[in-house]
PDB file of C-alpha atoms (C1' of nucleotides) in Angstrom:
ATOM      1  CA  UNK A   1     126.439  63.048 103.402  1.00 55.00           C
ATOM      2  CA  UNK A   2     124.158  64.090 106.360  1.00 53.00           C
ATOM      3  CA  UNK A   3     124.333  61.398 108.930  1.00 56.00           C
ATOM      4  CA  UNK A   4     121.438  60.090 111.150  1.00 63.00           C
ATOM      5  CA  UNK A   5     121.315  59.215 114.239  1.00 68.00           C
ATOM      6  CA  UNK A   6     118.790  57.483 117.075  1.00 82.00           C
ATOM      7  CA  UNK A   7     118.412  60.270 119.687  1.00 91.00           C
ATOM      8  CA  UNK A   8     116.701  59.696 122.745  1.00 96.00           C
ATOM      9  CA  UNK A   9     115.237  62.956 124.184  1.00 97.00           C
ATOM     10  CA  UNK A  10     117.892  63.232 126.889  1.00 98.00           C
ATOM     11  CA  UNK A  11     120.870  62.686 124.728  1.00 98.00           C
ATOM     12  CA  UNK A  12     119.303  65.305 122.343  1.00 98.00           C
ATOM     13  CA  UNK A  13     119.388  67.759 124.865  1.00 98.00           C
ATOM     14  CA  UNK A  14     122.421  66.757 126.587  1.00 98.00           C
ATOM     15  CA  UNK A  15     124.066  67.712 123.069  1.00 98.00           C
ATOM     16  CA  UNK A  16     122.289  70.674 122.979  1.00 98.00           C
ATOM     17  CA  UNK A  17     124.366  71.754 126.239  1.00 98.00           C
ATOM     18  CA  UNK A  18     121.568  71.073 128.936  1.00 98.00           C
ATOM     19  CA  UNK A  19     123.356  69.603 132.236  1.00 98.00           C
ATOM     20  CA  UNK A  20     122.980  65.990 132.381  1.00 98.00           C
ATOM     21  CA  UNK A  21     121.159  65.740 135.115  1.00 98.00           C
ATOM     22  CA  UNK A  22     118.459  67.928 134.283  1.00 98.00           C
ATOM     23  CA  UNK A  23     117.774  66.848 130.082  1.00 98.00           C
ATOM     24  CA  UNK A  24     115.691  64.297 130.614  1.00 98.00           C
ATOM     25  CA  UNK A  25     112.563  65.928 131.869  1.00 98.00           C
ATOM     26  CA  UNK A  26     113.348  69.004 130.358  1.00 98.00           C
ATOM     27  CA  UNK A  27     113.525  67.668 126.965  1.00 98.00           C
ATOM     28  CA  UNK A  28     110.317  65.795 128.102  1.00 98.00           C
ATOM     29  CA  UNK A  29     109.040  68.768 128.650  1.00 98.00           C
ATOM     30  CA  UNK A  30     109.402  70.314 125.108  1.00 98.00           C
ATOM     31  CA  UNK A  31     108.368  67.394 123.660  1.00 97.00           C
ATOM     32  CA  UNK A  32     104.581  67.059 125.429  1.00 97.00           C
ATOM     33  CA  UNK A  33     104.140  70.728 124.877  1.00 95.00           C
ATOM     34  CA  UNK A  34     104.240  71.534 128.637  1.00 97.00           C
ATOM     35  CA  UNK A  35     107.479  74.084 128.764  1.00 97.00           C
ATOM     36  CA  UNK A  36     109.143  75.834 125.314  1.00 96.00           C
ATOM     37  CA  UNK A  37     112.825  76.593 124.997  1.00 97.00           C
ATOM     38  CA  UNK A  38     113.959  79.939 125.183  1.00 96.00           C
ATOM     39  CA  UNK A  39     115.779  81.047 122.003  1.00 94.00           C
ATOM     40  CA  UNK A  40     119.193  80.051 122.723  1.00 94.00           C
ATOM     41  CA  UNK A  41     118.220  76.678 123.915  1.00 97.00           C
ATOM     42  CA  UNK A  42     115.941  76.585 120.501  1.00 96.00           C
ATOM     43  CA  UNK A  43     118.555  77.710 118.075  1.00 96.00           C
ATOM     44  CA  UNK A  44     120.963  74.870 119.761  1.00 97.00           C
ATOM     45  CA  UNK A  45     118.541  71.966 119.832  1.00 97.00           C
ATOM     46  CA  UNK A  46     117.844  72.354 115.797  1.00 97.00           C
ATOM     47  CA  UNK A  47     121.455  72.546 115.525  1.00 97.00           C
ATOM     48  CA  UNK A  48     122.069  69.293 116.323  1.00 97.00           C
ATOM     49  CA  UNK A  49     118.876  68.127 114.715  1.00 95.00           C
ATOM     50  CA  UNK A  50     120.278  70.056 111.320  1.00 93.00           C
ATOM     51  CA  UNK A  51     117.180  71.868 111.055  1.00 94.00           C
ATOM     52  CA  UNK A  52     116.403  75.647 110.820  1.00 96.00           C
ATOM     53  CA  UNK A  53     114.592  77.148 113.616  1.00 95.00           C
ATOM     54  CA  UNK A  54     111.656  77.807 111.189  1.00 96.00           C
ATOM     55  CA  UNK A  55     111.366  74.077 110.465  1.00 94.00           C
ATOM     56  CA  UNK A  56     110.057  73.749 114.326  1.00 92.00           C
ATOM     57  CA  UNK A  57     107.096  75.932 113.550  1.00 92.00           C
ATOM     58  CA  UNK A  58     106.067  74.866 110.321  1.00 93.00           C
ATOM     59  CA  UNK A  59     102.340  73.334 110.983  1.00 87.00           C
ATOM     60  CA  UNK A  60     101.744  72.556 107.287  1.00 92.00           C
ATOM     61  CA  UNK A  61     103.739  69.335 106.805  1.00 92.00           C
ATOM     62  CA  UNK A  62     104.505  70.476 102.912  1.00 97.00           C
ATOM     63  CA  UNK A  63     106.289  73.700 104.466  1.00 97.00           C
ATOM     64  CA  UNK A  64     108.178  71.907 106.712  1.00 95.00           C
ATOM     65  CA  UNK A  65     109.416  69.438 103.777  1.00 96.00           C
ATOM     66  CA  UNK A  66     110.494  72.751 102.040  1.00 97.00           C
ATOM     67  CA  UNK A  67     111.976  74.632 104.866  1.00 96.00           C
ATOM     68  CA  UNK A  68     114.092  71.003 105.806  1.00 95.00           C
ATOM     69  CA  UNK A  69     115.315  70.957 102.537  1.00 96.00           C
ATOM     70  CA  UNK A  70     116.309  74.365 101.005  1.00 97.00           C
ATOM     71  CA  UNK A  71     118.319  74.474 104.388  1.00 94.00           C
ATOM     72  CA  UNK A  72     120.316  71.765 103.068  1.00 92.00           C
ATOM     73  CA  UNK A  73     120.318  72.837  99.447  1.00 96.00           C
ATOM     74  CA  UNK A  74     123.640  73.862  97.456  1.00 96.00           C
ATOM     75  CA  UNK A  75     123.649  77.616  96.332  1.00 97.00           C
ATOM     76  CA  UNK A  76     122.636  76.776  92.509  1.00 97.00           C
ATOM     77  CA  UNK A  77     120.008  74.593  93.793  1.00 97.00           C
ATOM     78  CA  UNK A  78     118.610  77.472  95.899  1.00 98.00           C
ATOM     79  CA  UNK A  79     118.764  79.914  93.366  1.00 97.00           C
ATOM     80  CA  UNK A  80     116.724  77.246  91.049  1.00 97.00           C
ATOM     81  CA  UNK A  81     113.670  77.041  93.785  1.00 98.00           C
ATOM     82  CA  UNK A  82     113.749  81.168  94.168  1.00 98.00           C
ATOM     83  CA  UNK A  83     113.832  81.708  90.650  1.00 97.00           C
ATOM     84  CA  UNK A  84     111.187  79.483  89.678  1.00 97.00           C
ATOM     85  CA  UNK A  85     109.182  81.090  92.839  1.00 97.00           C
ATOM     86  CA  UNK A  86     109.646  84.612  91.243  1.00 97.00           C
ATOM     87  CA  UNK A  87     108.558  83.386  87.977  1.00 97.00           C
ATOM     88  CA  UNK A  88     105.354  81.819  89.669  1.00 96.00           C
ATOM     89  CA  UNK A  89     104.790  84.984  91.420  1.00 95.00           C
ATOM     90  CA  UNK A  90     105.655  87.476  88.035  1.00 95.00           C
ATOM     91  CA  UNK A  91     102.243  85.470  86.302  1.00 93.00           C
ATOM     92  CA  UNK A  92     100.130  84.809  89.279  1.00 81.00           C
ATOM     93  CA  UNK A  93     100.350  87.716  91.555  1.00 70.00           C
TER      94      UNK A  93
ATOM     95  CA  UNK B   1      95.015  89.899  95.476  1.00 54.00           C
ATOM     96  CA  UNK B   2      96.589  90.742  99.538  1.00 52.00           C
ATOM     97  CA  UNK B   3      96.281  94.262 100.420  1.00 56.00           C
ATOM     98  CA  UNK B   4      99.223  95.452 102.416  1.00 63.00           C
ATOM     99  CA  UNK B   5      98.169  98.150 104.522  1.00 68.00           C
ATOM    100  CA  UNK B   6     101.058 100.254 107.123  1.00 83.00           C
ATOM    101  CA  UNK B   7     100.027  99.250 110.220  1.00 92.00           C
ATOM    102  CA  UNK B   8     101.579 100.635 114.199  1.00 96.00           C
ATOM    103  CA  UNK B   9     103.262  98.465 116.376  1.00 97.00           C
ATOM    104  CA  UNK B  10      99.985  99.257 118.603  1.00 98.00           C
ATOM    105  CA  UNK B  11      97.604  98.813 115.775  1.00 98.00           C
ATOM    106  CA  UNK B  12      98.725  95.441 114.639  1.00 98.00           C
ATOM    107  CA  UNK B  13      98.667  94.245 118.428  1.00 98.00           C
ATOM    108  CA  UNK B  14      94.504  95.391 118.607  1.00 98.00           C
ATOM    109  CA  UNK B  15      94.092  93.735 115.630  1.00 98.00           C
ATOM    110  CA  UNK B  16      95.449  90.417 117.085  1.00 98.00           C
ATOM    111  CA  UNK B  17      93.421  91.009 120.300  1.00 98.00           C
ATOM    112  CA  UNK B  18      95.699  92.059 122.626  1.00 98.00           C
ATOM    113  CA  UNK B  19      93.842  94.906 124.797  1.00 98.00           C
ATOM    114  CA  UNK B  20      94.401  98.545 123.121  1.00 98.00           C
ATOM    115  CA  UNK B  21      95.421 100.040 126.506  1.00 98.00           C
ATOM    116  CA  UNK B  22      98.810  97.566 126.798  1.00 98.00           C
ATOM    117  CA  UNK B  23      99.409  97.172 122.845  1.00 98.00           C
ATOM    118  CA  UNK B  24     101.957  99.687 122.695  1.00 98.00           C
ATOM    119  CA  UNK B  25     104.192  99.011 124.900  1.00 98.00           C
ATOM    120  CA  UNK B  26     103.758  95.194 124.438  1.00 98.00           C
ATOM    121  CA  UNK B  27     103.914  95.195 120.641  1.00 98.00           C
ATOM    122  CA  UNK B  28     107.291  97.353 121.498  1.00 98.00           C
ATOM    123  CA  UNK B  29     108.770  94.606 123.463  1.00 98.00           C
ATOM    124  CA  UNK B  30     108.195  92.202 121.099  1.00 98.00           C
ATOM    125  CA  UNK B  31     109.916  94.095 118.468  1.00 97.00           C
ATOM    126  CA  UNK B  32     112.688  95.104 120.460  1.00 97.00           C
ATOM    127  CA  UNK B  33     113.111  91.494 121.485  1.00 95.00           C
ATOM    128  CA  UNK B  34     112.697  92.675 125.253  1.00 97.00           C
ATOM    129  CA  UNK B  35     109.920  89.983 126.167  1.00 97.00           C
ATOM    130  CA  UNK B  36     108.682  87.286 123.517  1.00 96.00           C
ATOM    131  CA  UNK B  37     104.897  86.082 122.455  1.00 97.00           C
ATOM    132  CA  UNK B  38     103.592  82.859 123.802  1.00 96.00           C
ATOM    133  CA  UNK B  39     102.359  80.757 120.901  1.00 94.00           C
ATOM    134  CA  UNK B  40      98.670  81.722 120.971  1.00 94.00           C
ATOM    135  CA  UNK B  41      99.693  85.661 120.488  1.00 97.00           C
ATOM    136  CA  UNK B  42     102.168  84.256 117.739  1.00 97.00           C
ATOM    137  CA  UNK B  43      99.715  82.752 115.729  1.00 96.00           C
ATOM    138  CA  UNK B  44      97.530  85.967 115.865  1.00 97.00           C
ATOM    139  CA  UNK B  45      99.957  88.319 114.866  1.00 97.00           C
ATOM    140  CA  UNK B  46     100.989  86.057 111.933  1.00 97.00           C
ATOM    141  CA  UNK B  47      97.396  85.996 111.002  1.00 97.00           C
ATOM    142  CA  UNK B  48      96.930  89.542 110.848  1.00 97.00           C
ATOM    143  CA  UNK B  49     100.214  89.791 109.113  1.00 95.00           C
ATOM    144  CA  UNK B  50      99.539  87.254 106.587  1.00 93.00           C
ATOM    145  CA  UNK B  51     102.668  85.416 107.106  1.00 94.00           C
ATOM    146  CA  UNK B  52     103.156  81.696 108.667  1.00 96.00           C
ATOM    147  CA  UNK B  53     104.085  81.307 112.382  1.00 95.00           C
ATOM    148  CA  UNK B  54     107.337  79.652 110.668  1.00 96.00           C
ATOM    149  CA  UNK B  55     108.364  82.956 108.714  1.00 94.00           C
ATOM    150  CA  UNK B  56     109.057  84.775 112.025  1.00 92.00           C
ATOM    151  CA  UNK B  57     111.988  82.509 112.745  1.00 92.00           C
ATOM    152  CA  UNK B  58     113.603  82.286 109.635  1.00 93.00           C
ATOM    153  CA  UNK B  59     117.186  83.154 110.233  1.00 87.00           C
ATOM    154  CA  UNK B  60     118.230  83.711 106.755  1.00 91.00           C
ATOM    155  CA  UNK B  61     116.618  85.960 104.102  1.00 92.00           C
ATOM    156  CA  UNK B  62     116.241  83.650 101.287  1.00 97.00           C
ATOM    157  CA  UNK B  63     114.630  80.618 103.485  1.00 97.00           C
ATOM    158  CA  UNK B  64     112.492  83.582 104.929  1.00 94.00           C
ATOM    159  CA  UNK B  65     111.447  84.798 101.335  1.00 96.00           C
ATOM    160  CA  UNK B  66     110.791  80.821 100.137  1.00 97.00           C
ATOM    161  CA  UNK B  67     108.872  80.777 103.343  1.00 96.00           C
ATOM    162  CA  UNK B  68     105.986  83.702 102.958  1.00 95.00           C
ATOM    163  CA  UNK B  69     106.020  82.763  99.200  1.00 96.00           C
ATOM    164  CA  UNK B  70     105.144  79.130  99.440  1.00 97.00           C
ATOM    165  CA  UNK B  71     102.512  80.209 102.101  1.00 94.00           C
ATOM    166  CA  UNK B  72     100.632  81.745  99.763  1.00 92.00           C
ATOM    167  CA  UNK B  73     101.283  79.663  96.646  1.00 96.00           C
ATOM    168  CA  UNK B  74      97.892  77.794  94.793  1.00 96.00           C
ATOM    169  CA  UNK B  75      98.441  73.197  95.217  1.00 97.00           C
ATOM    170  CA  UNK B  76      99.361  72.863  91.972  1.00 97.00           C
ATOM    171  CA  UNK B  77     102.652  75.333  92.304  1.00 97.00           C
ATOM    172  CA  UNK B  78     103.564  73.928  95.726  1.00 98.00           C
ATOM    173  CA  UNK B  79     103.026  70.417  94.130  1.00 98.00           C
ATOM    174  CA  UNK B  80     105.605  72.203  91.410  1.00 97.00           C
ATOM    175  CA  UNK B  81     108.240  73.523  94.064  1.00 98.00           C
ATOM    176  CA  UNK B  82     107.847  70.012  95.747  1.00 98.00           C
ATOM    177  CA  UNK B  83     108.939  67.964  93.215  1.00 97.00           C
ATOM    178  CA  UNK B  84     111.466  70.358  91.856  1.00 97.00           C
ATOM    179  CA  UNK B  85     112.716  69.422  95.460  1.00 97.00           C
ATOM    180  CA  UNK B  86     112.189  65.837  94.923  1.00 97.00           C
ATOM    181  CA  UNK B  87     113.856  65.947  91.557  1.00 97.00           C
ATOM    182  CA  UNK B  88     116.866  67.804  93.092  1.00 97.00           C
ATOM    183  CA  UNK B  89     117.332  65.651  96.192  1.00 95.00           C
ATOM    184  CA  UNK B  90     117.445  62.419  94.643  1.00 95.00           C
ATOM    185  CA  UNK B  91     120.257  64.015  92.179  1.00 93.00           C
ATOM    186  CA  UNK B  92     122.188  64.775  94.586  1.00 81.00           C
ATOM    187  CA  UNK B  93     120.946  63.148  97.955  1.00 70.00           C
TER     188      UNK B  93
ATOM    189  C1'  DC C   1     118.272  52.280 129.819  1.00 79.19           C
ATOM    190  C1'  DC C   2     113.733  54.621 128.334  1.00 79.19           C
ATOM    191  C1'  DA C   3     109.547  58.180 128.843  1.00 79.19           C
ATOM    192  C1'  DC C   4     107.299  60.840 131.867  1.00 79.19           C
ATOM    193  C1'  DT C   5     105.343  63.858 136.086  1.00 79.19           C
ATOM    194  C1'  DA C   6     104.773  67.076 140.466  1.00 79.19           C
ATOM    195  C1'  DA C   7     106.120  70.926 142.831  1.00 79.19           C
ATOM    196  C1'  DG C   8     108.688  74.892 144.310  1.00 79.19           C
ATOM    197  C1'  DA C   9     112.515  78.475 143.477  1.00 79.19           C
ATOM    198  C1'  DG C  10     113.666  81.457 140.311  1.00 79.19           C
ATOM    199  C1'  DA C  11     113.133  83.714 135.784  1.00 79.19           C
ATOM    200  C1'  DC C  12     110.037  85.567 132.691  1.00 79.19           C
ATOM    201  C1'  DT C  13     106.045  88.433 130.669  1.00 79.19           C
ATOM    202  C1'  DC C  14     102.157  91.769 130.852  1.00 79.19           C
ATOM    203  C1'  DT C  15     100.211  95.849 132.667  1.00 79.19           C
ATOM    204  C1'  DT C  16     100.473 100.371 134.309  1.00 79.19           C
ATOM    205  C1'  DA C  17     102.404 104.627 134.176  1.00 79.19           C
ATOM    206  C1'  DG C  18     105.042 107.260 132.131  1.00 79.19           C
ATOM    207  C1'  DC C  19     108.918 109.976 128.524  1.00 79.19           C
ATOM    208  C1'  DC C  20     110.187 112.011 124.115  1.00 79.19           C
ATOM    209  C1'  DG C  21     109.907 113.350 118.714  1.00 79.19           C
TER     210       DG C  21
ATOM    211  C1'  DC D   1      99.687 110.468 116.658  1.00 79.19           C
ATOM    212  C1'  DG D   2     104.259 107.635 116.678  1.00 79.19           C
ATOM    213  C1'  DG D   3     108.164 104.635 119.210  1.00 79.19           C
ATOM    214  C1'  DC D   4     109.875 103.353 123.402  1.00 79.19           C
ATOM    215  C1'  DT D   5     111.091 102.214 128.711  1.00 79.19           C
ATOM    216  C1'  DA D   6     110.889 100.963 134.004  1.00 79.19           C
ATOM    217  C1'  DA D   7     109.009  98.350 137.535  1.00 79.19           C
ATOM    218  C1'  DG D   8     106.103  95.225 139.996  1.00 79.19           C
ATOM    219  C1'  DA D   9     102.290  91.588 140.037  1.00 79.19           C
ATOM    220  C1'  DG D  10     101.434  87.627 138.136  1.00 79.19           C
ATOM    221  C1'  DT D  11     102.727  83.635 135.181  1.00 79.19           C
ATOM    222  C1'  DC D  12     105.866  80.433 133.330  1.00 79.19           C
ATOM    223  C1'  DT D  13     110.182  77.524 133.189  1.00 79.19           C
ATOM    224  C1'  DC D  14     113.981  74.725 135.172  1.00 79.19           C
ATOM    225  C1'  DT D  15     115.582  71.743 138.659  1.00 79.19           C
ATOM    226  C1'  DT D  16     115.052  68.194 141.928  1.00 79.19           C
ATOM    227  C1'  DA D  17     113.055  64.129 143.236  1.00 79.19           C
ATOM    228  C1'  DG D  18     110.560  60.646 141.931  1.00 79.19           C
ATOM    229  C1'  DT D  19     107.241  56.793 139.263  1.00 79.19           C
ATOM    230  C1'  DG D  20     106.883  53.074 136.122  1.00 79.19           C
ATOM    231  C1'  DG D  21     107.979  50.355 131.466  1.00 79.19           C
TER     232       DG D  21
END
DNA sequence: CCACTAAGAGACTCTTAGCCG
DNA sequence: CGGCTAAGAGTCTCTTAGTGG
């Protein structure tokens, strides 16, 4: 049970480990496009969002639906998706 | 049917449009994780590999597979892997 | 509290000029 | 040809200081 919670953008990055006094226009600054994260600071901002990196750079919104979920998926589950990808792939490609 | 050719570090950079006389050592850094792309050069290099932007940051092999796969599927399988997600999610959601 | 911006110090990338198998 | 590296000019980010809802 994945809980959600109402961040604002300088809480989000004050949980990501930015210094207080600095997250709020940095975090601005991710969000209108006008800096971008360095990896670390990437890798730590999805972890408290509970996304994979890849989710942030999904621009088709049905990838982004996948990559959000198969994150989240038990091992069965992810076996299930891959397996019914390979047979897709076995009589297509 | 995608052809897969072998391409150079310094080939695939021309092909993306970065100048031939600083692909090399460029492309190198890249790969070596020495300096990163900004997002335009991203894009391109996905393009010429075939791959979405989102694929280059997937952490584990699986996601990364269910990634590059997806990319490429026809609507009516992603519509199929969507609502096998769907399906799976509200099971267990 | 919230979102957002300008501007400068400091950190980063891109180019040039190379080495080595 | 291939992969790879150092170093400096130029470009970008992060911090500070601030506006306004």
């Amino acid at each position: 049970m994945r809980e959600k919670r109402k961040l604002s953008q300088k809480q989000l990055g004050i949980d990501a480990g930015i210094d207080p006094s600095a997250a709020s226009p940095r975090m601005n600054q991710y969000e209108t496009g006008k800096h971008r994260p360095d990896p670390n600071m990437t890798e730590r901002l999805c972890q408290v969002l509970g996304v994979p990196v890849a989710y942030l750079y999904c621009e088709d919104d049905d990838l982004a639906r996948v990559v959000a979920s198969f994150a989240n998926l038990n091992d069965k589950d992810k076996r299930k998706i891959l397996s019914m990808i390979d047979q897709i792939e076995s009589l297509e490609g």
